[in-house]
Amino acid sequence: MTLFDAQVGARLRVIQIAGGRGVRARLFAMGLNPGDYIRIIQIAPFRGTFFIENLSNGSKFAIGRGIARKIIVEYA
Amino acid sequence: MPEKKLKIVLIGQPNCGKSTLFNHLVGFKARISNLPGTTVQIERGEFKRGGKLFEIIDLPGIYSLTQGDEAENRTLKFLLEEDYDLMVNILDASMLSRGLELTLQLLKLGKPMVLVLNMVDEANRKGIHIDVKKLEKILNIPVIPAIASRGIGIKELFDVIENSNFKTSCFLKDLPGNILKEVQKIKTILSECIAHKSECTLFFFATKILGGEMAPWDVISEERCLDRINTQISESRRVFEKEFSMEPEDVIHALRHHTAMTIAEKVVTFKRKKSYSIDERIDQIVMHPFLGYIVMAFVYLGLFYLVFKIGSMVEGYFTKPFELLYSQKTGLAFSLWNSFIDGLSGGIGIVFPYLLPLMFFISLLEDIGYIPRAAYLMDTIMHRFGLHGKSVVPLLLGYGCNVPAITATRIIEEERNRILTALLVPFIPCSARLTVLLAISNKFLGPLFAVGVLLINLLVVGIVGKLLTLLKKEDSPGIVLEIPSYRTPSLKITLSKTWLHAKEFLFIAWPMLIAGSMVLGAIQFYGIEQIINSILYPFTSGLLGLPDKVGVTLLFGILRKELTLIMLQTAMGTPLSGLKNVMSNAQLATFVVFSVFYIPCIATLAAIYREFNKKVMFYSILLSTTVATILALLTRLLYSWL
Ligand SMILES: Nc1nc2c(ncn2[C@@H]2O[C@H](COP(=O)(O)OP(=O)(O)O)[C@@H](O)[C@H]2O)c(=O)[nH]1
Ligand SMILES: [Mg+2]
């Protein structure tokens, strides 16, 4: 499943980041890597922007929903 | 003979405290903010230490040495092409592993380097304790623990810099044998084709070329060399495919990530404290899908209201004394004297009481870490307008001053979005225009008028944004923005930032206001202003219904927006308080609305020209004047109905 379909608050594991080189390189560099545990803290109204936390170092990000569709996760 | 300066560059990931450190080194000069991407301009400073002169350069924060947004590209270009003696890599200790990924890349540039482990306090708060000695040994460079916001670790950094027995370390341990072999092959070709680069730098190039992050023609030009390299690259890529079944850049990244994690694991002892998450609780409200927007409205309206109150409270004390100085006599000298007093009192009495508090509260907001959160909340809305939340960061900075806001558009990756955002920035009223708005609302039109203009302003940004994106349709991949943790703002930093603006006002804007006012005085004395006013008459009076005398003030306002207010006094021949005798409320309102929206000041135009080109600048002039005229007309109509 993708991050877009995951439940708010659940502990998730990043399996893979699909999508172009640009998006992938950006997320990698900001410290979102396959294998990391993450969590959706909040989603803005109308299925909008995702506010997520990388549980492995506590960093937090705002991620557009288009990008959330490219992050493949599983419940962990 | 000029002294030889030692050049030091500061480099680190966004929001790691680089600018704070820079300020400690050169004495508070750079902008510090708790939002990623504040330093988008390269700042330079100098200091003397132990008889030696040092130049220090604060580079924009970058997450990694891969190509990304404009700011990152510039930093990378600087690091590869400029000459410098020492790299000071600053790393947020509370995110050690992520920071180390950049450090590992920097260690391949083959330059002397020092690592500053900043935010040790944050790390400890999270229960992370780092063995500095061990880290020094693994990386083979000096490591200095620091808390830049409290000035801790600065002395130790000075000591290392001063002794200047800089150490170069070339870290290649993150590449295992079979990959190293391929990199080596490319490097060998490079070393035959490029002169004057260290072994280590060549390795760096070779890795990037293999990873497809850098094109061979970026570093070599000779045809024959290019052919050899290209053949080698295809060969190496085949090897990669066979051994890893992954793209080379993914392999290289994964290995670096793994190495950074392993190093972090080796040097960190983790003492779990009871979970401490004030942030979390605040964010439950501030980032809430519904309450968040209410908080945002309160924050911004509260801010403007406070400034409004403070300004009106102190204004009288400042302007009253000046009113006694006006001369009643006639003649050029007296006319000049009176306009001199206009400029003097306008600057200190009207602008200062609003500008200073405004700057203070806006820097406070930036330091706390609210702006990226507002950007998150706005992203959903902005998305409907075809822009994403990253555009909100420059827009929100625009309330302080449009010039840094234009520069801040560099954090946006896509050129199209950058231009669209830059065209929207001038619609955000900067502190100068807010001052005009607040001062006139305060005296004549009431607070509701100010609130109304600010709300309509947002609406205008939305509508213009939508129209612009319709003209230039394109899908934006969406926002990826780090949301930093909240920080208690340091009074020293906030005050020094406010002082920086105050200084700019006192030494640049104020003299300009006085000079502008006096020029108008002289022009008026000789009756030249009537010529300008009569040229503008069809527009000012005919279309907008303003007194024809305001023509010249609007023209001067392009220099500095505060000038419109101050020159209004000179032009109408009355101190501010007397304006209501010569202008109706409808005229004042129309005037203010037009002032807020029409052509951004010269400095902003110059910034747009510098960041983009003449065309974008002319678009901006055209767009803002059109919008200002429409809104001013609507204001005129509205008042005639009321
Ligand atoms: N807790 C803590 N905060 C810091 C430290 N150093 C800087 N800060 C804060 O971190 C934020 C980002 O700092 P800044 O210097 O603008 O970072 P830059 O983006 O790397 O230039 C500001 O709010 C600083 O006050 C530190 O050592 N500890
Ligand atoms: Mg900075």
mmCIF file of N, CA and C and ligand atoms in Angstrom, chain B residues 14-20 30-33 35 37-41 43 58-61, ligand 2:
data_model
loop_
_atom_site.group_PDB
_atom_site.id
_atom_site.type_symbol
_atom_site.label_atom_id
_atom_site.label_comp_id
_atom_site.label_asym_id
_atom_site.label_seq_id
_atom_site.Cartn_x
_atom_site.Cartn_y
_atom_site.Cartn_z
ATOM 1 N N PRO B 14 19.827 22.238 6.204
ATOM 2 C CA PRO B 14 18.997 23.367 6.612
ATOM 3 C C PRO B 14 18.623 23.305 8.095
ATOM 4 N N ASN B 15 18.614 24.467 8.701
ATOM 5 C CA ASN B 15 18.156 24.579 10.080
ATOM 6 C C ASN B 15 19.047 23.915 11.122
ATOM 7 N N CYS B 16 20.329 23.726 10.834
ATOM 8 C CA CYS B 16 21.215 23.081 11.803
ATOM 9 C C CYS B 16 21.869 24.113 12.707
ATOM 10 N N GLY B 17 21.631 25.406 12.455
ATOM 11 C CA GLY B 17 22.210 26.451 13.299
ATOM 12 C C GLY B 17 23.406 27.141 12.666
ATOM 13 N N LYS B 18 23.525 27.030 11.374
ATOM 14 C CA LYS B 18 24.656 27.643 10.675
ATOM 15 C C LYS B 18 24.704 29.145 10.875
ATOM 16 N N SER B 19 23.578 29.793 10.614
ATOM 17 C CA SER B 19 23.580 31.248 10.714
ATOM 18 C C SER B 19 23.833 31.706 12.143
ATOM 19 N N THR B 20 23.344 30.940 13.099
ATOM 20 C CA THR B 20 23.596 31.285 14.496
ATOM 21 C C THR B 20 25.096 31.265 14.766
ATOM 22 N N ALA B 30 23.705 38.094 10.282
ATOM 23 C CA ALA B 30 22.919 37.302 9.335
ATOM 24 C C ALA B 30 21.524 37.027 9.880
ATOM 25 N N ARG B 31 20.647 36.650 8.981
ATOM 26 C CA ARG B 31 19.289 36.306 9.402
ATOM 27 C C ARG B 31 19.246 34.905 9.988
ATOM 28 N N ILE B 32 18.652 34.795 11.161
ATOM 29 C CA ILE B 32 18.474 33.476 11.752
ATOM 30 C C ILE B 32 16.981 33.222 11.806
ATOM 31 N N SER B 33 16.565 32.059 11.413
ATOM 32 C CA SER B 33 15.147 31.750 11.511
ATOM 33 C C SER B 33 14.976 30.272 11.715
ATOM 34 N N LEU B 35 13.288 28.141 10.140
ATOM 35 C CA LEU B 35 12.613 27.532 9.003
ATOM 36 C C LEU B 35 13.665 27.116 7.994
ATOM 37 N N GLY B 37 15.806 26.726 4.905
ATOM 38 C CA GLY B 37 16.000 27.549 3.723
ATOM 39 C C GLY B 37 16.038 29.039 3.975
ATOM 40 N N THR B 38 16.432 29.458 5.179
ATOM 41 C CA THR B 38 16.492 30.899 5.432
ATOM 42 C C THR B 38 17.669 31.529 4.726
ATOM 43 N N THR B 39 18.825 30.887 4.827
ATOM 44 C CA THR B 39 19.992 31.454 4.184
ATOM 45 C C THR B 39 19.948 31.011 2.733
ATOM 46 N N VAL B 40 19.333 31.810 1.877
ATOM 47 C CA VAL B 40 19.335 31.418 0.491
ATOM 48 C C VAL B 40 20.343 32.258 -0.265
ATOM 49 N N GLN B 41 20.846 33.253 0.443
ATOM 50 C CA GLN B 41 21.869 34.062 -0.148
ATOM 51 C C GLN B 41 23.174 33.727 0.556
ATOM 52 N N GLU B 43 26.177 34.620 2.557
ATOM 53 C CA GLU B 43 26.565 35.747 3.395
ATOM 54 C C GLU B 43 28.045 35.666 3.719
ATOM 55 N N ASP B 58 28.786 32.003 4.838
ATOM 56 C CA ASP B 58 27.648 31.190 5.263
ATOM 57 C C ASP B 58 26.898 30.739 4.012
ATOM 58 N N LEU B 59 27.013 29.473 3.676
ATOM 59 C CA LEU B 59 26.364 28.956 2.468
ATOM 60 C C LEU B 59 24.939 28.518 2.788
ATOM 61 N N PRO B 60 24.051 28.546 1.779
ATOM 62 C CA PRO B 60 22.687 28.047 2.011
ATOM 63 C C PRO B 60 22.726 26.593 2.463
ATOM 64 N N GLY B 61 21.812 26.237 3.334
ATOM 65 C CA GLY B 61 21.778 24.865 3.826
ATOM 66 C C GLY B 61 21.408 23.882 2.730
HETATM 67 MG MG MG C 2 20.714 30.174 7.911
#
